[in-house]
Amino acid sequence: MFKYIYILFTQLDWRFYVTLILIMCAAIFLPAKYLKLFRSVRFNIWLFLALALASAVGSFLYPEPNLYRTWWFCGMLALMTFDVIVCKLLRFPTSVFEKFKKRRHTPPLNSSTVLKLATLKAELQSKLSFDLAQSAVQKFFKEKKFKVKTITDIPVPKSVKKKAVVVLASVQGIQKWGDFILHICIVIILAGGLIGAMYGFEEVLLIPEKTSYIMQNRNYEVELKDFQIEYYESTGAPSLYASDLVVRENGKVVGEKRIVVNEPLDIHRVRFYQASWGMTDDFHNARVHMAGKVVNLKPRQIFDLEGTPLSIRANIFYPTFDINDKRQAFTRDSKGSNPALQIDFLKKEELQARIWILRDQPGVAFKVDQGQVSPTAPPPFFLVDVDPVLFSGVQVGYDPGAPIFWTGAIVFVLGLCLHFYLHRRHLEVVLIPMSQGTKVIVGGRNSRTKSDFENEFENWTDELKEILKCA
Amino acid sequence: MEEKLFAVTYVAYTVATILFLGYAFTKRENLSHVARWLLIVGAICHVASFIVRTYFARQIPQHSWYVPWSNWFESFSFFTLVIVVEFLIVMGRNRLPILGAFVMPLAWLALIVGINSPFGRQIPTLPPALQSYWMAIHVPVMFISYAAFTMAFGVGLAFLLQEWQLKSKKPNHLTFRLPSLDDMDRMIYRTIAAAFPILTVGVLLGAAWAYDAWGRYWGWDPKETWALITWFIYAAYLHMRLVKGWRGRKAAYMSMLGFACVIFTYVGVNYISELHGFLSNTGR
């Protein structure tokens, strides 16, 4: 893991670091008045909506994903990253940046800040002495599994010139980190994506059976030892396609696996995926029905037609035969929905005529003349079937940003769960010694709406009243 | 067997929907109790029909990872089941059967769309991309969030109707049955806040699947893009609600915009995405 991180960071371009540092510096050191816009929720909402709109437009232009690579779309993503840093990273609860940014320094709990944030308040008059009331309050919250902290000797409130004690009790306090974690993870996720886009690669290898392919992005020779395809009996749709791959580097085997869809081969984080398949222009064997019997034709093999001075030769095969506007034959795709075989008629090994015969239309044939095709009378034989040479579409991907992306994604989910599924409740109980008994001010705030907390706060206050023997 | 169980499910859901609507406009309290029990019976039969269907589907050798939400019919049928189950949980917790008049018609509509599948109701043959354990994880997680957003949409409709009734000062049975605007507003928020992390997990699980199947976790495929758009809209809603304190009609409209994106992500995108066109039989 550490080795990988080391390799990753040593691979990164200096421009990446410079950009990162510039963004961080801008976010940290720019005066607040310039950052005000980026901190505005309204601005961020409009940015969200603009991104959503641009993404929507891009989806209708699919499969041309160029919109997502335009400078302005990437700029909006960069702006979102900058916003997140400005809005969240610099408001890190105990951030190291606070040292540099004194103006954002949160004042410690004192007479002017205690109870200031409380959304709910209750004032009680306890008959217990100051010490007893203090320990009773502490015990009460500890029994309820609250995290309790006591701050002594602070003058609260200002009008009361006495030293008071504040008992701070909180439950599910970890919730406050959720918001921070999830926003920072957005930066991490985008950084992972950026690293992948800058330093990763994608390559599609179309490898015919029993051949090898030299990759462009790695010094790998990829051999397709075998390709298998299976079909559902009921529908004829493919049920499985698999490639037996052998990957060599400088002649030495570095990876070997039978890959299927959803099960890639991984070699030092270069992953080989079974992406597609198809038929090449070549074939192993073509079966032709001729004079009451089926004849097997091998590629470019000459076969004499009995009782005539002619012989035939099967040249190439088109999986999905079609004719374009210039009357030239071509294959529309590699899936084999209209197989056709090109046949040469020879006389003493001299070409006499060249025709196309179609498996699914036995009564139709096309003559080839100077590269153009035209209908002609069908020959005295027809195409039964062709066993084509298949190719496997292997997608190769290397994404050095992926571990960063996944780390960010997992922690992001953690942050979301903390933020939305936990309910942080924070109570500040101020105990002020009075001549008779103790004055107790209870203040409460929570991470959700006030109404979500009202009943609970009321119940706790009632229990405190009982424990503190309030009038 | 599966057909019979599904028929019982259909009848139970249909009658329950009618009863919830009847409950909304009459004073008869017992209608909601009957509707609730019908929903429970319907949901049990629905689950049983899925089990039977899965058993038969797995007889095909390539279907070892088959799950009964693999084509148009199954997908909408499963979506209906998730809405019903989530509604039963919410109704049980909040004791608000009146919401059935707004949520159940949506669930019933989903079932009707499923039944009238343009591709038939037979067990599909799975393309190689769907023969994966991810199918059993990613899709249900997405449906849990979609069903919650559907409920938020239903409550949003109830909110707007109640607001209109209160403004028009012409209260009827429904006005008194529906909770206060504040309560409904809070319910929409809570539902979306609960579903948002689930949507995020679902999208990330989809990314993990794409990473295993297609070699990249994000490819700006329309399905992925629209899931992100949906995410942006709900993220905007949550920001407006939590930071700017948006309440009431504006928030309800925003949640409805999010739901429109959910529907487009779920159905519409199948017709523009080659990779994700599994509902429209064009996926690969």
XYZ file of N, CA and C in Angstrom, chain A residues 41-42 45 48-49 51-53 55-60 62 65 68 73 77 80 183 186 189 192-193 196 202 230-232 234-235 237-241 261-264 269 271 273-276 395 397 399 401-402 405-406 409-410 412-413 416-417 419-421 447-449 451-452, chain B residues 60 62-63 125-132 134 186 189-190 193-198 200-201 204-205 207-222 225-226 228-229 231-233 235-244 246-247 254 257 264 272-275 284:
408
model
N -24.200 30.403 0.043
C -24.939 29.174 -0.265
C -25.664 29.331 -1.595
N -26.198 30.529 -1.818
C -26.928 30.790 -3.059
C -26.030 30.521 -4.278
N -25.552 26.830 -4.685
C -26.757 26.166 -5.215
C -26.834 26.384 -6.728
N -24.430 24.146 -8.370
C -24.990 22.786 -8.417
C -25.942 22.655 -9.600
N -26.855 23.642 -9.686
C -27.880 23.559 -10.729
C -27.260 23.701 -12.121
N -24.237 22.795 -12.952
C -23.579 21.511 -13.236
C -24.612 20.467 -13.658
N -25.739 20.467 -12.945
C -26.799 19.500 -13.271
C -27.306 19.748 -14.687
N -27.520 21.022 -15.028
C -28.042 21.368 -16.350
C -27.042 20.985 -17.448
N -24.701 18.763 -17.274
C -24.633 17.298 -17.349
C -25.815 16.753 -18.133
N -26.998 17.359 -17.900
C -28.205 16.897 -18.593
C -28.058 17.114 -20.094
N -27.562 18.297 -20.478
C -27.368 18.580 -21.907
C -26.389 17.559 -22.501
N -25.306 17.306 -21.743
C -24.297 16.350 -22.200
C -24.868 14.969 -22.407
N -25.830 14.573 -21.546
C -26.380 13.215 -21.647
C -27.163 13.031 -22.947
N -27.750 14.141 -23.467
C -28.503 14.014 -24.718
C -27.586 14.024 -25.936
N -24.884 12.260 -25.865
C -24.218 10.967 -25.785
C -24.388 10.207 -27.094
N -19.015 12.262 -25.479
C -18.834 12.787 -24.129
C -17.904 14.003 -24.066
N -18.127 16.926 -21.425
C -17.592 16.766 -20.078
C -16.087 17.014 -20.015
N -16.735 23.079 -18.433
C -17.306 22.072 -17.538
C -16.277 21.686 -16.471
N -16.285 22.193 -12.290
C -15.900 21.176 -11.294
C -14.786 21.718 -10.406
N -16.224 24.106 -7.996
C -16.897 23.409 -6.905
C -15.870 22.941 -5.873
N -17.621 16.844 2.879
C -17.219 17.887 1.927
C -15.757 17.724 1.508
N -15.363 15.140 -1.111
C -15.680 15.561 -2.491
C -14.382 15.990 -3.176
N -12.373 12.841 -3.900
C -12.949 12.093 -5.034
C -12.588 12.771 -6.353
N -9.004 12.236 -7.130
C -8.802 10.882 -7.666
C -9.149 10.819 -9.138
N -10.286 11.449 -9.495
C -10.719 11.479 -10.891
C -9.728 12.227 -11.764
N -6.588 10.190 -12.254
C -6.877 9.124 -13.224
C -6.891 9.653 -14.652
N -6.591 4.402 -21.190
C -7.548 3.378 -21.621
C -7.151 2.959 -23.023
N -21.046 -18.412 -25.868
C -22.168 -19.340 -25.687
C -23.462 -18.558 -25.828
N -24.497 -19.244 -26.270
C -25.787 -18.584 -26.503
C -26.883 -19.278 -25.699
N -27.923 -18.502 -25.356
C -29.117 -19.103 -24.749
C -29.862 -19.875 -25.834
N -32.983 -20.645 -25.817
C -34.341 -20.121 -26.040
C -34.359 -18.880 -26.925
N -33.417 -17.981 -26.731
C -33.490 -16.702 -27.458
C -32.370 -16.517 -28.477
N -29.609 -15.281 -27.748
C -28.784 -14.148 -27.300
C -27.530 -14.689 -26.604
N -26.401 -13.955 -26.671
C -25.188 -14.455 -26.012
C -25.375 -14.566 -24.498
N -24.966 -15.686 -23.959
C -25.070 -15.867 -22.510
C -23.708 -15.723 -21.848
N -22.661 -15.896 -22.627
C -21.317 -15.791 -22.060
C -20.314 -15.556 -23.171
N -19.367 -14.695 -22.937
C -18.195 -14.677 -23.800
C -16.964 -14.509 -22.940
N -17.009 -11.015 -18.670
C -17.567 -9.732 -18.236
C -17.696 -9.773 -16.709
N -17.309 -8.730 -16.047
C -17.334 -8.603 -14.577
C -16.158 -9.287 -13.872
N -15.291 -9.990 -14.626
C -14.141 -10.624 -13.974
C -12.870 -10.297 -14.744
N -12.266 -9.131 -14.478
C -11.081 -8.716 -15.243
C -9.788 -9.372 -14.745
N -2.118 -3.324 -11.381
C -3.169 -2.303 -11.518
C -3.519 -1.943 -12.961
N -5.693 -3.223 -15.732
C -6.776 -4.210 -15.728
C -7.264 -4.487 -17.142
N -10.280 -6.033 -19.327
C -11.706 -6.339 -19.217
C -12.226 -6.972 -20.492
N -13.131 -7.923 -20.295
C -13.846 -8.466 -21.448
C -14.939 -7.461 -21.805
N -14.740 -6.730 -22.890
C -15.669 -5.646 -23.204
C -16.631 -5.992 -24.335
N -16.128 -6.627 -25.376
C -17.007 -6.902 -26.509
C -16.461 -8.102 -27.292
N -10.819 -4.369 -23.185
C -10.584 -2.987 -22.758
C -9.512 -3.011 -21.672
N -7.445 -0.839 -18.898
C -7.517 0.419 -18.163
C -6.483 0.484 -17.063
N -5.757 3.195 -13.938
C -6.245 4.408 -13.300
C -5.543 4.587 -11.953
N -5.607 6.988 -10.094
C -6.431 7.756 -9.150
C -7.491 6.913 -8.476
N -7.690 5.671 -8.962
C -8.785 4.846 -8.440
C -8.710 4.616 -6.925
N -9.865 7.691 -5.330
C -11.308 7.843 -5.536
C -12.082 6.968 -4.551
N -11.692 5.680 -4.458
C -12.448 4.751 -3.607
C -12.297 5.097 -2.132
N -14.543 7.915 -1.625
C -15.948 7.503 -1.716
C -16.403 6.809 -0.431
N -15.558 5.929 0.094
C -15.951 5.188 1.304
C -16.076 6.154 2.488
N -16.585 9.286 2.293
C -17.698 10.185 1.978
C -19.018 9.611 2.511
N -19.210 8.315 2.268
C -20.432 7.653 2.752
C -20.471 7.688 4.279
N -21.557 11.072 5.259
C -22.998 11.261 5.046
C -23.808 10.599 6.159
N -23.390 9.379 6.510
C -24.119 8.648 7.555
C -24.018 9.398 8.881
N -23.555 12.547 9.270
C -24.272 13.818 9.189
C -25.782 13.638 9.237
N -26.275 12.644 8.506
C -27.731 12.540 8.382
C -28.371 11.532 9.337
N -27.616 10.547 9.795
C -28.251 9.524 10.625
C -27.999 9.710 12.117
N -28.530 19.103 16.196
C -28.104 19.187 14.798
C -29.276 19.151 13.832
N -30.451 18.864 14.341
C -31.612 18.847 13.447
C -32.496 20.045 13.773
N -33.753 19.962 13.365
C -34.623 21.106 13.619
C -34.965 21.184 15.108
N -37.764 21.530 16.520
C -38.920 20.726 16.928
C -38.562 19.262 17.143
N -37.472 18.800 16.495
C -37.030 17.415 16.713
C -36.483 17.222 18.123
N -32.089 -22.093 -15.128
C -31.227 -21.871 -16.301
C -29.781 -21.810 -15.805
N -27.000 -20.473 -16.640
C -26.269 -19.193 -16.584
C -26.864 -18.224 -15.559
N -27.962 -18.606 -14.925
C -28.677 -17.677 -14.051
C -28.352 -17.855 -12.574
N -33.650 -13.637 -20.283
C -32.311 -14.251 -20.279
C -31.322 -13.124 -19.962
N -30.451 -13.381 -19.030
C -29.551 -12.313 -18.575
C -28.382 -12.133 -19.540
N -28.145 -10.897 -19.991
C -26.914 -10.666 -20.767
C -25.709 -10.820 -19.827
N -24.533 -11.101 -20.390
C -23.373 -11.358 -19.515
C -23.123 -10.258 -18.481
N -23.396 -8.992 -18.847
C -23.118 -7.894 -17.911
C -23.952 -8.001 -16.640
N -25.156 -8.581 -16.738
C -26.030 -8.653 -15.560
C -25.810 -9.923 -14.737
N -24.928 -10.813 -15.199
C -24.660 -12.032 -14.425
C -23.609 -11.726 -13.376
N -24.040 -10.979 -12.373
C -23.074 -10.540 -11.369
C -23.763 -10.360 -10.021
N -23.282 -8.028 -8.180
C -23.583 -6.594 -8.028
C -25.051 -6.309 -8.275
N -41.618 18.680 7.428
C -40.550 17.971 8.153
C -40.429 16.527 7.648
N -38.534 16.444 4.446
C -37.096 16.619 4.703
C -36.479 15.342 5.271
N -37.165 14.772 6.268
C -36.609 13.564 6.911
C -36.477 12.419 5.912
N -33.597 13.268 3.624
C -32.328 13.186 4.360
C -31.942 11.727 4.616
N -32.942 10.875 4.833
C -32.650 9.449 5.063
C -32.263 8.766 3.755
N -32.915 9.194 2.654
C -32.687 8.511 1.373
C -31.415 8.987 0.674
N -30.999 10.197 0.953
C -29.859 10.775 0.224
C -28.569 9.948 0.399
N -28.196 9.583 1.642
C -27.002 8.727 1.769
C -27.172 7.383 1.074
N -28.413 6.868 1.060
C -28.647 5.574 0.400
C -28.468 5.725 -1.109
N -26.546 7.857 -2.498
C -25.096 7.995 -2.706
C -24.422 6.627 -2.700
N -24.799 5.789 -1.723
C -24.224 4.444 -1.656
C -24.565 3.673 -2.933
N -22.450 4.835 -5.796
C -21.061 4.372 -5.646
C -20.943 2.866 -5.884
N -21.976 2.118 -5.474
C -21.959 0.678 -5.763
C -22.028 0.448 -7.268
N -20.823 2.496 -9.411
C -19.481 2.843 -9.899
C -18.532 1.657 -9.710
N -18.667 0.972 -8.564
C -17.807 -0.191 -8.291
C -18.084 -1.303 -9.302
N -19.366 -1.478 -9.617
C -19.741 -2.487 -10.607
C -19.163 -2.111 -11.977
N -19.323 -0.830 -12.348
C -18.797 -0.370 -13.641
C -17.284 -0.569 -13.703
N -16.632 -0.388 -12.572
C -15.174 -0.568 -12.516
C -14.797 -2.021 -12.794
N -15.642 -2.951 -12.320
C -15.394 -4.381 -12.548
C -15.795 -4.819 -13.950
N -16.860 -4.184 -14.467
C -17.403 -4.673 -15.746
C -16.842 -3.940 -16.948
N -16.660 -2.631 -16.827
C -16.302 -1.838 -18.000
C -14.956 -1.133 -17.870
N -14.306 -1.304 -16.728
C -12.952 -0.767 -16.598
C -12.878 0.678 -16.191
N -13.977 1.286 -15.820
C -13.927 2.654 -15.297
C -15.088 2.849 -14.323
N -14.862 3.658 -13.305
C -15.933 3.845 -12.338
C -16.885 4.957 -12.759
N -16.427 5.790 -13.675
C -17.306 6.861 -14.141
C -17.045 7.110 -15.620
N -18.086 7.006 -16.440
C -17.863 7.163 -17.870
C -18.803 8.150 -18.522
N -19.508 8.936 -17.718
C -20.486 9.919 -18.213
C -21.519 9.268 -19.122
N -21.817 8.001 -18.871
C -22.933 7.347 -19.534
C -24.211 8.056 -19.047
N -25.246 8.206 -19.897
C -26.430 8.956 -19.462
C -27.024 8.498 -18.125
N -24.833 9.867 -15.513
C -24.962 11.322 -15.489
C -26.262 11.742 -14.812
N -27.352 11.050 -15.153
C -28.631 11.432 -14.551
C -28.717 11.056 -13.078
N -26.205 11.370 -11.190
C -25.460 12.495 -10.609
C -26.336 13.756 -10.565
N -27.128 13.963 -11.628
C -28.021 15.126 -11.654
C -29.036 15.024 -10.507
N -28.631 13.452 -7.804
C -27.854 13.687 -6.578
C -27.647 15.192 -6.356
N -27.325 15.910 -7.419
C -27.119 17.364 -7.320
C -28.397 18.065 -6.850
N -29.532 17.648 -7.421
C -30.799 18.320 -7.089
C -31.142 18.101 -5.607
N -28.997 17.288 -3.289
C -27.964 17.975 -2.489
C -28.313 19.455 -2.381
N -28.800 20.043 -3.483
C -29.209 21.449 -3.454
C -30.376 21.630 -2.489
N -31.338 20.694 -2.538
C -32.485 20.764 -1.615
C -31.998 20.762 -0.160
N -31.098 19.821 0.145
C -30.629 19.694 1.531
C -29.854 20.939 1.963
N -29.050 21.486 1.047
C -28.318 22.710 1.387
C -29.282 23.867 1.644
N -30.274 23.994 0.768
C -31.223 25.091 0.930
C -31.993 24.941 2.233
N -32.300 23.710 2.548
C -33.075 23.461 3.761
C -32.223 23.671 5.020
N -31.019 23.090 5.010
C -30.208 23.104 6.231
C -29.487 24.432 6.430
N -29.023 25.030 5.334
C -28.222 26.244 5.494
C -29.074 27.499 5.318
N -29.936 27.490 4.323
C -30.744 28.693 4.073
C -32.113 28.636 4.741
N -34.773 26.892 3.955
C -35.946 26.806 3.078
C -37.005 25.910 3.697
N -38.240 26.344 3.652
C -39.361 25.559 4.153
C -40.508 25.679 3.152
N -38.811 21.848 -4.904
C -37.447 21.354 -5.146
C -37.417 19.825 -5.031
N -38.840 18.363 -8.120
C -37.887 18.400 -9.232
C -36.931 17.204 -9.117
N -36.741 10.118 -14.551
C -36.010 10.128 -15.820
C -34.799 9.199 -15.740
N -31.728 6.371 -24.029
C -30.595 7.095 -24.616
C -29.254 6.479 -24.207
N -29.298 5.460 -23.340
C -28.061 4.826 -22.896
C -27.942 3.433 -23.488
N -26.896 3.229 -24.260
C -26.684 1.911 -24.839
C -26.237 0.927 -23.758
N -25.361 1.418 -22.880
C -24.801 0.538 -21.858
C -25.840 0.131 -20.825
N -26.114 -3.792 -22.721
C -25.133 -4.835 -23.019
C -24.122 -4.924 -21.877
